[in-house]
Coordinates of C-alpha atoms in Angstrom, one line a residue:
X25 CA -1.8 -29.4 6.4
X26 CA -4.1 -26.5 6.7
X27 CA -5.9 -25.0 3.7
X28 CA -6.2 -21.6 4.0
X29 CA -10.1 -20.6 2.3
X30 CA -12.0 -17.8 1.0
X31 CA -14.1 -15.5 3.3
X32 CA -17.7 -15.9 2.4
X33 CA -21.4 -14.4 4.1
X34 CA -19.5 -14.2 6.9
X35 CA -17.4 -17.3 7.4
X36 CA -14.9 -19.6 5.7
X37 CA -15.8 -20.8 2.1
X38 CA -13.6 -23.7 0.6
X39 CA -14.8 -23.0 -2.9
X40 CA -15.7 -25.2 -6.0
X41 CA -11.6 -25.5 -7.4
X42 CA -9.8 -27.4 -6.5
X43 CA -6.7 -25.5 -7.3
X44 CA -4.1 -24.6 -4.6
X45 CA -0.4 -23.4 -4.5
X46 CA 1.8 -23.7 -1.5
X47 CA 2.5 -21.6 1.4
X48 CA 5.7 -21.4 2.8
X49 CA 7.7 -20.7 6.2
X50 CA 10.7 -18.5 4.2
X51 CA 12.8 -18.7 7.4
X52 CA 12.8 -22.8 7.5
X53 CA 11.1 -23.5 3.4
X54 CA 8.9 -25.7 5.0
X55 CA 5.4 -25.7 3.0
X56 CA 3.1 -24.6 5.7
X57 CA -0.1 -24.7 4.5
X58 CA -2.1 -24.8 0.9
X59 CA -4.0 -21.7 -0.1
X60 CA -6.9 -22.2 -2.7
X61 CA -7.4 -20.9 -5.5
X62 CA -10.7 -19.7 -6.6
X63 CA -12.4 -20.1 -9.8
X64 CA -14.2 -17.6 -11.9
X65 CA -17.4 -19.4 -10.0
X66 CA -16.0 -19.1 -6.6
X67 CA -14.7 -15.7 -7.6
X68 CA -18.5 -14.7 -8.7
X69 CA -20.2 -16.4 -5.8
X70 CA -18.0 -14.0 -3.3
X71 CA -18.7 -11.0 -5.2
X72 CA -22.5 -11.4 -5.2
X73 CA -22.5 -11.8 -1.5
X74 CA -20.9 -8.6 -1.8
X75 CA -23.1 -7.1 -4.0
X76 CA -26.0 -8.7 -1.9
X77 CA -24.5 -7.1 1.3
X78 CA -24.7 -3.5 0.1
X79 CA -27.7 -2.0 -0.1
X80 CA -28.5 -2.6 3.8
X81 CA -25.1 -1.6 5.0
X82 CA -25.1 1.8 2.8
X83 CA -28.5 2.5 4.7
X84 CA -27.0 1.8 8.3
X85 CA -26.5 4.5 10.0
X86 CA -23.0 6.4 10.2
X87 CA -23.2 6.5 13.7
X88 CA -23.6 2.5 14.0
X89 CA -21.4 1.9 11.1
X90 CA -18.4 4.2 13.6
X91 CA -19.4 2.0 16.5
X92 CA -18.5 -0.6 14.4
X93 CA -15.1 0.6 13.1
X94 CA -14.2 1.6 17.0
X95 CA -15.2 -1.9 17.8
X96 CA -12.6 -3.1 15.2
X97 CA -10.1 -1.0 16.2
X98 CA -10.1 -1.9 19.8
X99 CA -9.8 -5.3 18.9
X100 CA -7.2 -5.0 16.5
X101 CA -5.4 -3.3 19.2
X102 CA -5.4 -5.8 21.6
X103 CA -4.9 -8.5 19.2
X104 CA -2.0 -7.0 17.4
X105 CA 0.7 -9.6 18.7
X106 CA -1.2 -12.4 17.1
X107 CA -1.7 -11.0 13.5
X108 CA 2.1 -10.0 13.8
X109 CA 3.2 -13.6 14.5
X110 CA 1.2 -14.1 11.4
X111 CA 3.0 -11.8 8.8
X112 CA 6.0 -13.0 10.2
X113 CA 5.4 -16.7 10.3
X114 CA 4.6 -16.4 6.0
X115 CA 5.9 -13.2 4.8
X116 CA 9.5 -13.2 6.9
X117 CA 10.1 -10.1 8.2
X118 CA 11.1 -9.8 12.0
X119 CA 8.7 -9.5 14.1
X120 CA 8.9 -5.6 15.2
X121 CA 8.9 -5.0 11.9
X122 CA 6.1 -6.6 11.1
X123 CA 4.7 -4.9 14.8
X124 CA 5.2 -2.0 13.1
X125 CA 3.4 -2.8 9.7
X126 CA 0.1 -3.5 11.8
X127 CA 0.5 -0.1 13.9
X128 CA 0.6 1.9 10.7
X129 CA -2.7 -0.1 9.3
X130 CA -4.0 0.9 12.8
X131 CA -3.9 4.7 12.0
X132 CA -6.1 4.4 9.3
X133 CA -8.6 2.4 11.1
X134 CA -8.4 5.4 13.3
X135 CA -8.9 7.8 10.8
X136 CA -12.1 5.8 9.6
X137 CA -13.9 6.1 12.7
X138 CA -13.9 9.7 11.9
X139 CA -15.9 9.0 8.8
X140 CA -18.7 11.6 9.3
X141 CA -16.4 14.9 9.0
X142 CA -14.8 12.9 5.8
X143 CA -18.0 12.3 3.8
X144 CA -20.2 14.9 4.7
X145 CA -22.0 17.4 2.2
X146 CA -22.8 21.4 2.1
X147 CA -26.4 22.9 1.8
X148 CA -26.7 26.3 0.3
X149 CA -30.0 27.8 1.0
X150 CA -31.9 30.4 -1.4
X151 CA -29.4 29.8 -4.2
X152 CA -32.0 31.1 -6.5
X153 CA -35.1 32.4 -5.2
X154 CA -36.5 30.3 -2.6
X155 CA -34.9 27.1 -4.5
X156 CA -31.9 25.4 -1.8
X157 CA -29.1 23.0 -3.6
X158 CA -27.6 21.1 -1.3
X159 CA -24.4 18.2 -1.7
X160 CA -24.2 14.2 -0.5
X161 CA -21.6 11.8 -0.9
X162 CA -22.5 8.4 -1.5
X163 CA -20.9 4.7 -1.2
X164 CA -20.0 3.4 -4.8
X165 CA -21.2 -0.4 -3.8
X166 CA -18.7 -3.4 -3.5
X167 CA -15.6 -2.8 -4.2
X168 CA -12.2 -4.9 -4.4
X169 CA -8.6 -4.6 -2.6
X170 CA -6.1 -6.4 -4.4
X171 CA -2.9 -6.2 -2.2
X172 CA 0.6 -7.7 -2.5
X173 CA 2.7 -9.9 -0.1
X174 CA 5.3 -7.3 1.7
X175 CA 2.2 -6.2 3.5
X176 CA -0.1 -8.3 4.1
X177 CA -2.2 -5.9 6.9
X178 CA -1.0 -2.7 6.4
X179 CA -1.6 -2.1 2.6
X180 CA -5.3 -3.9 2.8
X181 CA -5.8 -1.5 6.0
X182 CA -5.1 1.5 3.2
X183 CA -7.9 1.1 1.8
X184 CA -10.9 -1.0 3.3
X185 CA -11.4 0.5 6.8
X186 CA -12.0 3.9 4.2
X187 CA -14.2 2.0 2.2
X188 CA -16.5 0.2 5.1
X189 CA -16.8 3.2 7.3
X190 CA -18.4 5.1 4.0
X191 CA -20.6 2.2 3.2
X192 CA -19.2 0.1 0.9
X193 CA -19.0 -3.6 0.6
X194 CA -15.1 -5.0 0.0
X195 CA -13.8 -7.7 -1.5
X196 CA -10.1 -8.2 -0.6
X197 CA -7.6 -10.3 -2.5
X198 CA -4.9 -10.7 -1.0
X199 CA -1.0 -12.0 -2.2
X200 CA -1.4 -16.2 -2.5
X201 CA 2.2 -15.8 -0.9
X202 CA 0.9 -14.8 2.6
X203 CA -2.5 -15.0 2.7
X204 CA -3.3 -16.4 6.3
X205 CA -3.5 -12.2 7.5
X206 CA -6.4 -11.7 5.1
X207 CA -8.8 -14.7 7.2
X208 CA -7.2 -13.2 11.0
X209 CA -9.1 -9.8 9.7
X210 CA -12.1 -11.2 8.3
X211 CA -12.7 -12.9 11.3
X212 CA -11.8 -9.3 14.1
X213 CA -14.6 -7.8 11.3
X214 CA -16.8 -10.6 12.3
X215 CA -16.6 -10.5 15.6
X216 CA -16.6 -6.7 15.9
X217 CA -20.3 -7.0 14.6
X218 CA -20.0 -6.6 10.6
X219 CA -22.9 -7.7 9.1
X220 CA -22.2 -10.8 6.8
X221 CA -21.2 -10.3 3.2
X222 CA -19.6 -6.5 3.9
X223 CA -16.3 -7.7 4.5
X224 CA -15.0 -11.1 1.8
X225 CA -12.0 -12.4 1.1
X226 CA -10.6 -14.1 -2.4
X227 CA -8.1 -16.3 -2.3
X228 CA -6.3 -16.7 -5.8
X229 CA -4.1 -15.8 -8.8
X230 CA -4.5 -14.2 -11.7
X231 CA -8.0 -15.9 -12.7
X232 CA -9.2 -13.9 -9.4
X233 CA -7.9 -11.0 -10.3
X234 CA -9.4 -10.8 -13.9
X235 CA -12.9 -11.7 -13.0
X236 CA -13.0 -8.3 -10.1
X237 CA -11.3 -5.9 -12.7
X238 CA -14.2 -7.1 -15.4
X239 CA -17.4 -8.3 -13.2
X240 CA -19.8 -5.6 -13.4
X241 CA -20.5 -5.6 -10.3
X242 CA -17.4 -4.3 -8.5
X243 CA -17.6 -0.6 -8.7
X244 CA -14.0 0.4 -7.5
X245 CA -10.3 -1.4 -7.4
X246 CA -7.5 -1.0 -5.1
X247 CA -4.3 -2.3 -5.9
X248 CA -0.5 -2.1 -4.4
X249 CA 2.6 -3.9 -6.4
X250 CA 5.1 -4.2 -9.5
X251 CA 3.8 -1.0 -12.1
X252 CA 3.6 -3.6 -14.7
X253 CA 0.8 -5.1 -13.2
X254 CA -0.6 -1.7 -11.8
X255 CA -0.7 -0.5 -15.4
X256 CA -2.6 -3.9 -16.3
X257 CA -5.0 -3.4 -13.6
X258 CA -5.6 0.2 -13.9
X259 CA -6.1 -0.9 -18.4
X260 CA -8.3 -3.1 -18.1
X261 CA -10.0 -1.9 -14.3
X262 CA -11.0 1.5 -16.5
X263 CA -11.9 -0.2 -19.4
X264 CA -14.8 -2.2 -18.0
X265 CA -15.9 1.4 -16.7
X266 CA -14.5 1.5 -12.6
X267 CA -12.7 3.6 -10.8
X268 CA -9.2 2.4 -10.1
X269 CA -6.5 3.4 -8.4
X270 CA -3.5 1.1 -8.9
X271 CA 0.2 2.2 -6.7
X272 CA 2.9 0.6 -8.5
X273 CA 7.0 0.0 -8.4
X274 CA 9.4 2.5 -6.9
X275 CA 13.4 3.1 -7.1
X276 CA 13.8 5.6 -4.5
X277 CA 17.0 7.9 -4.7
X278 CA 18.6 9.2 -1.5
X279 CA 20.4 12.6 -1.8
X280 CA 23.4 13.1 0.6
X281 CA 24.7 16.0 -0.1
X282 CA 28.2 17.5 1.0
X283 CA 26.8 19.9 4.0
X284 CA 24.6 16.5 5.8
X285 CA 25.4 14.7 8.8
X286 CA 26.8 11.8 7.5
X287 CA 26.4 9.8 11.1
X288 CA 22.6 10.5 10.7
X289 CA 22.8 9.6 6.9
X290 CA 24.2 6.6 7.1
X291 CA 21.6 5.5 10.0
X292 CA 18.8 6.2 8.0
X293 CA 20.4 4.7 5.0
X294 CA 20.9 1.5 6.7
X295 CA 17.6 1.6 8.4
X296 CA 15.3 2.5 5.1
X297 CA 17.7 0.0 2.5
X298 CA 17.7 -2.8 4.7
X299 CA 14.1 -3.0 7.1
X300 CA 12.3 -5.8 5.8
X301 CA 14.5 -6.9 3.6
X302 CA 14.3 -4.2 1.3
X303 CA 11.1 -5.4 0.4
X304 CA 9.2 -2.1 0.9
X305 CA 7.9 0.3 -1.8
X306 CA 9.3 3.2 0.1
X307 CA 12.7 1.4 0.9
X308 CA 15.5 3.4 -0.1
X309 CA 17.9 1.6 -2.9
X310 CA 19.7 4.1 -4.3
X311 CA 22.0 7.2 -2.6
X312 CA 23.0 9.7 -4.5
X313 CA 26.2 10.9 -3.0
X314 CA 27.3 14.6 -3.6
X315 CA 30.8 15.9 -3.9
X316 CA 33.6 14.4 -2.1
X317 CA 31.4 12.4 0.3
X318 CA 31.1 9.8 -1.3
X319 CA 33.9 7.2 0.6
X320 CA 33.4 8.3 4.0
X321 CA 29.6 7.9 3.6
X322 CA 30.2 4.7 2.0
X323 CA 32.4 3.7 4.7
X324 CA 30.1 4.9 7.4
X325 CA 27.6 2.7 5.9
X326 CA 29.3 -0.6 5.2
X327 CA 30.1 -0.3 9.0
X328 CA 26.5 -0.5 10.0
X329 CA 25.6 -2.8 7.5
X330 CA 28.1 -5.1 8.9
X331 CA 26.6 -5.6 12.0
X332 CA 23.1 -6.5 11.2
X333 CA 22.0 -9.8 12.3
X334 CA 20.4 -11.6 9.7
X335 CA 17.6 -15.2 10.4
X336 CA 14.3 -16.4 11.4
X337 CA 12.3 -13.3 12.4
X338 CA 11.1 -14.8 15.5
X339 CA 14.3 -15.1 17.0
X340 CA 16.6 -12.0 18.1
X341 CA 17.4 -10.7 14.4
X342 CA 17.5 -7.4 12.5
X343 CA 16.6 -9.1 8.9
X344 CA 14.4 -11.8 8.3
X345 CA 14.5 -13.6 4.9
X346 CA 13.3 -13.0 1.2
X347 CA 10.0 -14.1 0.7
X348 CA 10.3 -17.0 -1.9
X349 CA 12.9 -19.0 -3.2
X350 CA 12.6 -17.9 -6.2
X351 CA 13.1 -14.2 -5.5
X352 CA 15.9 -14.3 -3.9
X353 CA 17.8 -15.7 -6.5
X354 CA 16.1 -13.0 -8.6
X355 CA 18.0 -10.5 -6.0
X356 CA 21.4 -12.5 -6.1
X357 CA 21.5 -12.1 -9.7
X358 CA 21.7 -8.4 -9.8
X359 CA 23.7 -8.9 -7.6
X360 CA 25.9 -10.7 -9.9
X361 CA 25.1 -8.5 -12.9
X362 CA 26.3 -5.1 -11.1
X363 CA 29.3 -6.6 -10.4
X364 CA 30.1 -7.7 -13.9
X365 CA 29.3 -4.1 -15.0
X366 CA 31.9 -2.9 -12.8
X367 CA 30.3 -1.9 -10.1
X368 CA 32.3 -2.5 -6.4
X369 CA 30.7 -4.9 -4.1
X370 CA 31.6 -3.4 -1.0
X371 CA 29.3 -5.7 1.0
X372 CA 28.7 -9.2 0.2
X373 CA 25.3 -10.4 1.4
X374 CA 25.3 -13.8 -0.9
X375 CA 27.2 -16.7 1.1
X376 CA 25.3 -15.0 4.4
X377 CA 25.4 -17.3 7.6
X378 CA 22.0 -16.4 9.0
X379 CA 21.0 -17.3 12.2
X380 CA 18.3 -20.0 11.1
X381 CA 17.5 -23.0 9.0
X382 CA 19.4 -23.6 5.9
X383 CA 16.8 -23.9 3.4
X384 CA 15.5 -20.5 4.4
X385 CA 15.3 -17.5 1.8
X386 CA 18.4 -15.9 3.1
X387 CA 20.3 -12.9 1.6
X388 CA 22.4 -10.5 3.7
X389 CA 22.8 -6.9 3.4
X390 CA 25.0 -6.1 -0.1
X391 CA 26.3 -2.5 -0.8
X392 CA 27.4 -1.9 -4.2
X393 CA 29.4 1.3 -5.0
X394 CA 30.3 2.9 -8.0
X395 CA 27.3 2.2 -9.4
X396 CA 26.2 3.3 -13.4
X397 CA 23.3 4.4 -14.2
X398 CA 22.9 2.3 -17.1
X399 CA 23.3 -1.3 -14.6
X400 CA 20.6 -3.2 -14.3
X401 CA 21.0 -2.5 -10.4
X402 CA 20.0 0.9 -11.0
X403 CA 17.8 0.5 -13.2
X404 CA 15.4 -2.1 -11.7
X405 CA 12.8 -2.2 -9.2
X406 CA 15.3 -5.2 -6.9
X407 CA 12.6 -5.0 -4.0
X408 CA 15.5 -6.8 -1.8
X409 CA 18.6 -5.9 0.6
X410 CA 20.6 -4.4 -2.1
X411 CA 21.6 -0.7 -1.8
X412 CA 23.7 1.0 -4.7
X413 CA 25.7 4.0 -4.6
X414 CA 25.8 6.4 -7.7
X415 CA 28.5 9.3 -7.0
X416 CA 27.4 12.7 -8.8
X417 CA 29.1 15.9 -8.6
X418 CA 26.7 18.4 -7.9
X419 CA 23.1 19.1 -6.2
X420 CA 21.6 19.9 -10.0
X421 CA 23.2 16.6 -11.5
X422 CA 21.2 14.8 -8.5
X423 CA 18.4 16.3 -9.1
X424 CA 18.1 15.6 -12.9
X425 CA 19.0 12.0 -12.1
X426 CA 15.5 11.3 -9.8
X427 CA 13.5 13.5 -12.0
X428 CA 14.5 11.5 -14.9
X429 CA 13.9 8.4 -13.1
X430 CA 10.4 6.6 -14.5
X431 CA 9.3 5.7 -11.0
X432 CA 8.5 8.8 -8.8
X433 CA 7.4 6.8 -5.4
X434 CA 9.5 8.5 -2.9
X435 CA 12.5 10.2 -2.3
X436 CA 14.8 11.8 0.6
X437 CA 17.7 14.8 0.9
X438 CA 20.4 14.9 3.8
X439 CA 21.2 18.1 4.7
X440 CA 21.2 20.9 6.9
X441 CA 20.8 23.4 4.4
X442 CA 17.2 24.7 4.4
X443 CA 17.3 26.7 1.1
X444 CA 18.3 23.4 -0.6
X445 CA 16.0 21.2 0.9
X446 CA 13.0 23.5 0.5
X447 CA 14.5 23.9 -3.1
X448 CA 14.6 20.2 -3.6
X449 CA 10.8 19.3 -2.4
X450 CA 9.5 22.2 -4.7
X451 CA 11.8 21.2 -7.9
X452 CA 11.7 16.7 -7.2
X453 CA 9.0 15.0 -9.4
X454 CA 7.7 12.4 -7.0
X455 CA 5.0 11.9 -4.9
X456 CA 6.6 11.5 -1.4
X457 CA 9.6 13.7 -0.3
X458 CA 11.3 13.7 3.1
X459 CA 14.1 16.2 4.5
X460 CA 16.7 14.1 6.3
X461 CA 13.7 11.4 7.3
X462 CA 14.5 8.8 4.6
X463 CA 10.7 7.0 4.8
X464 CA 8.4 9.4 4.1
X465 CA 5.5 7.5 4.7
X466 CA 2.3 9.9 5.6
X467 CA 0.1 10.0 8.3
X468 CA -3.1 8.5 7.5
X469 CA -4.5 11.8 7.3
X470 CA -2.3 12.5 4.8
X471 CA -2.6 10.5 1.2
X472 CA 0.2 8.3 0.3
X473 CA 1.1 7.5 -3.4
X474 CA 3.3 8.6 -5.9
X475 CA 4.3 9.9 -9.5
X476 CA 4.9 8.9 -12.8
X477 CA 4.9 4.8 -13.1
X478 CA 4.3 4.3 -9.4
X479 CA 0.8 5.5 -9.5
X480 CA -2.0 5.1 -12.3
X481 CA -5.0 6.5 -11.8
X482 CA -5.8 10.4 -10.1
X483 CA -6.2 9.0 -6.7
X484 CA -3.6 8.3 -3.7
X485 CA -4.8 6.0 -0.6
X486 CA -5.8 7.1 2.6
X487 CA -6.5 10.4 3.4
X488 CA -9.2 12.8 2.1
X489 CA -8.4 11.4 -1.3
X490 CA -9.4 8.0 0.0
X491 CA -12.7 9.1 1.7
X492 CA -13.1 10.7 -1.6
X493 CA -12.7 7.9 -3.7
X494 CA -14.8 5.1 -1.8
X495 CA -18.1 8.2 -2.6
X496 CA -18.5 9.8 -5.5
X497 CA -21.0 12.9 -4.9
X498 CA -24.9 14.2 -6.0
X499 CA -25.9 17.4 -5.9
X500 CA -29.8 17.9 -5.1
X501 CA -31.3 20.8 -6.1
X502 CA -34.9 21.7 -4.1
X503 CA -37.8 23.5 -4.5
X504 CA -41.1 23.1 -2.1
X505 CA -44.4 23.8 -3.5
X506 CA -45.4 27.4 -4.7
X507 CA -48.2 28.8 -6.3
X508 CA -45.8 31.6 -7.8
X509 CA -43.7 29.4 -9.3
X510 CA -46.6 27.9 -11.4
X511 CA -46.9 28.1 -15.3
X512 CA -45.1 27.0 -18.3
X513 CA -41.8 28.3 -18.9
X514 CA -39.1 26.0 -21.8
X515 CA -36.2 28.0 -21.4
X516 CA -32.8 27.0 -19.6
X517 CA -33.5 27.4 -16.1
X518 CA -31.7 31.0 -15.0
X519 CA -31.2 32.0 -11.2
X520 CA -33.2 35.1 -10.5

């Protein structure tokens, strides 16, 4: 059984612990490999060759640093079947899906290799008499990725093709539940020409984890999953004096109201509740249906639902299975619990046949209606195929009910009403809004994060917020030699 390593100085590095946990097929639960675990010695040794890395990659140039990044990025291109198989092999999801999650990791890459327009300064000559200031922004040294398992490329791709192109050194940590992703990319780096020691990988838990939010040597965190943990991260990341940006949970609310296309709502419904499993940040789980909509958009989408093949993601299936074991029961049991409350299970996805092993993760597609806002089912971050229906009466009532909502991740409104969609994405308190597309997920030109408990920190991923956060800026202020400027003077400097 394979053993799945650290990424060290430019090659695998098995590590002093001896500390593993299991990986696992979730379409077959066949263990099918053991990932280690570092220490807080393994963790260090990986960091140093980070910090070791830096200072000659933040003096390469930006234009062989770019012909690096392109050199990545046609690779990854090529290569993209391979690093799919992989998601899919340990993570589940089908293997379009997890197609798709590479492609999206790709745009950012893109965006990368245009690194020079991100990061560079302004120069203003004679701002007092013949003194010029003029602005840099410079790399912050090594800093850490710390991603989760629902995506194991795209989420890392956030963040450290931003951080690379800009000159820093990275440390990734990827989820101990799929972890194989995090080598595949080490190893394109590699063989794209990084240098040694600019691009590492830690394998590990919580011990991992601890050790790059307090070395002093890490300058910057990344970090995707649950907000309980982002709030820990971003705690005690700030409190040992680095920059973090930590994206946390989301319970993203739907609005269908009376005037939508209720064909086209119920196709993104089905399509944004129940892709991957409903293990995405941005999947919808909750649909706020307006009015007297309510049964025939329930209707509509129990139809679709129905006819979703769920089973092992490499054979010819819409859903793949839950991730762990474990989790899916998790899932089940709200399951269970919103149907004690009183809420209608309209679709049952708990004795699902699925087309593949029987000890694999399975849980079909489960619509619950008449939903309370006070059920656990509402209330909780599920992350799995579970999609609830609240009924409300009015646009306002809607409205109050996502704004109130802790999490502000993302959100979508059906209609064909342009007054009240343009009234909704001015008035709705979260970060990413679409109008009848029901995944808002940016461009990587655009930032992606969100409000309230799904973001901590004052900085989204990717974007010019991105480029921004991997530099952090010096102003130089110039003055050549003059005779006329000769003499003492002790008073505040004034422009003249």
């Amino acid at each position: 059984m394979q053993t799945i390593a650290h990424w060290l100085d430019g090659k695998p590095f098995a590590g002093t612990s001896s500390a593993t946990a299991p990986v696992t097929n979730p379409a077959t639960g066949v263990v099918t490999g053991q990932v280690a675990l570092a220490g807080v010695e393994d963790a260090r040794a990986v960091i140093a060759s980070a910090k070791a890395a830096f200072p000659e990659w933040r003096d390469t140039s930006l234009a062989r640093r770019t012909q690096i990044l392109f050199r990545f990025r046609e690779l990854l291109n090529e290569r993209k079947e391979e690093l799919a198989k992989l998601i899919t092999a340990e993570h589940g999801k089908v293997q379009s899906d997890a197609l798709g999650e590479v492609n999206r990791g790709l745009e950012v890459v893109e965006f990368a290799c245009g690194v020079p327009h991100l990061i560079k300064g302004g120069f203003t000559e004679n701002a007092s008499t013949k003194v010029d200031i003029f602005s840099i922004r410079q790399p912050l040294g090594p800093v850490a990725v710390i991603s989760p398992f629902n995506f194991p490329a795209m989420v890392p791709m956030w963040f450290f093709p931003i951080a690379i192109a800009a000159g820093n050194t990275v440390v990734l940590k990827p989820s101990e539940k799929d972890p194989s992703s995090s080598l595949w990319l080490a190893e394109l780096w590699h063989e794209a020409g990084l240098p040694a020691g600019v691009f590492n990988v830690l394998q590990g838990d919580k011990v991992a984890v601890d050790e790059l939010l307090d070395n002093p040597h890490i300058k910057a965190v990344s970090f995707v999953g649950s907000t309980p943990i982002a709030k820990y991260v971003y705690q005690r990341g700030t409190a040992s004096g680095k920059r973090v940006q930590a994206l946390g949970g989301a319970k993203n609310h739907m609005v269908v109201l009376p005037d939508a296309d209720l064909d086209l709502a119920a196709d993104a419904v089905v399509n944004a509740g129940f892709g991957s499993a409903g293990e995405r940040c941005m999947a919808i789980s909750v649909v706020l249906a307006v009015g007297a909509v309510g049964d025939e958009l329930v209707a509509k989408i129990t139809e679709r639902a129905k006819t979703i093949k769920t089973g092992d993601g490499t054979r010819d299936t819409d859903m793949g299975p839950l991730v762990t074991r474990e989790h899916r029961d998790r899932v089940a049991a709200y399951i269970d619990a919103g149907e004690s409350a009183g809420a209608s299970v309209v679709l049952d996805g708990r004795g699902i046949q699925a087309d593949g092993a029987a000890d694999g993760f399975w849980l079909g597609p489960t619509v619950l209606d008449h939903v309370g806002t006070a059920m656990s089912v509402y209330t909780d971050e599920i992350f799995g195929p579970v999609l609830s229906v609240v009924r409300v009466d009015s646009y306002d009532e809607a409205l109050q009910l996502v704004n109130d909502n802790p999490y502000g991740n993302g959100t979508a409104i059906f209609t064909n009403d342009g007054g009240a969609a343009r009234r909704f994405h001015n008035e709705v308190e979260v970060g990413m809004v679409g109008i009848n597309v029901p995944i808002p997920v940016p461009m990587a030109y655009y930032s992606f994060g969100g409000w309230k408990n799904s973001l901590f920190g004052d900085s989204h991923a990717h974007g010019i917020e991105g480029a921004h956060f991997f530099t952090r800026g010096k102003a130089v202020t110039t003055r050549w030699l003059d005779p006329s400027h000769g003499g003492l003077e002790l008073g505040f400097p004034q422009n003249k």
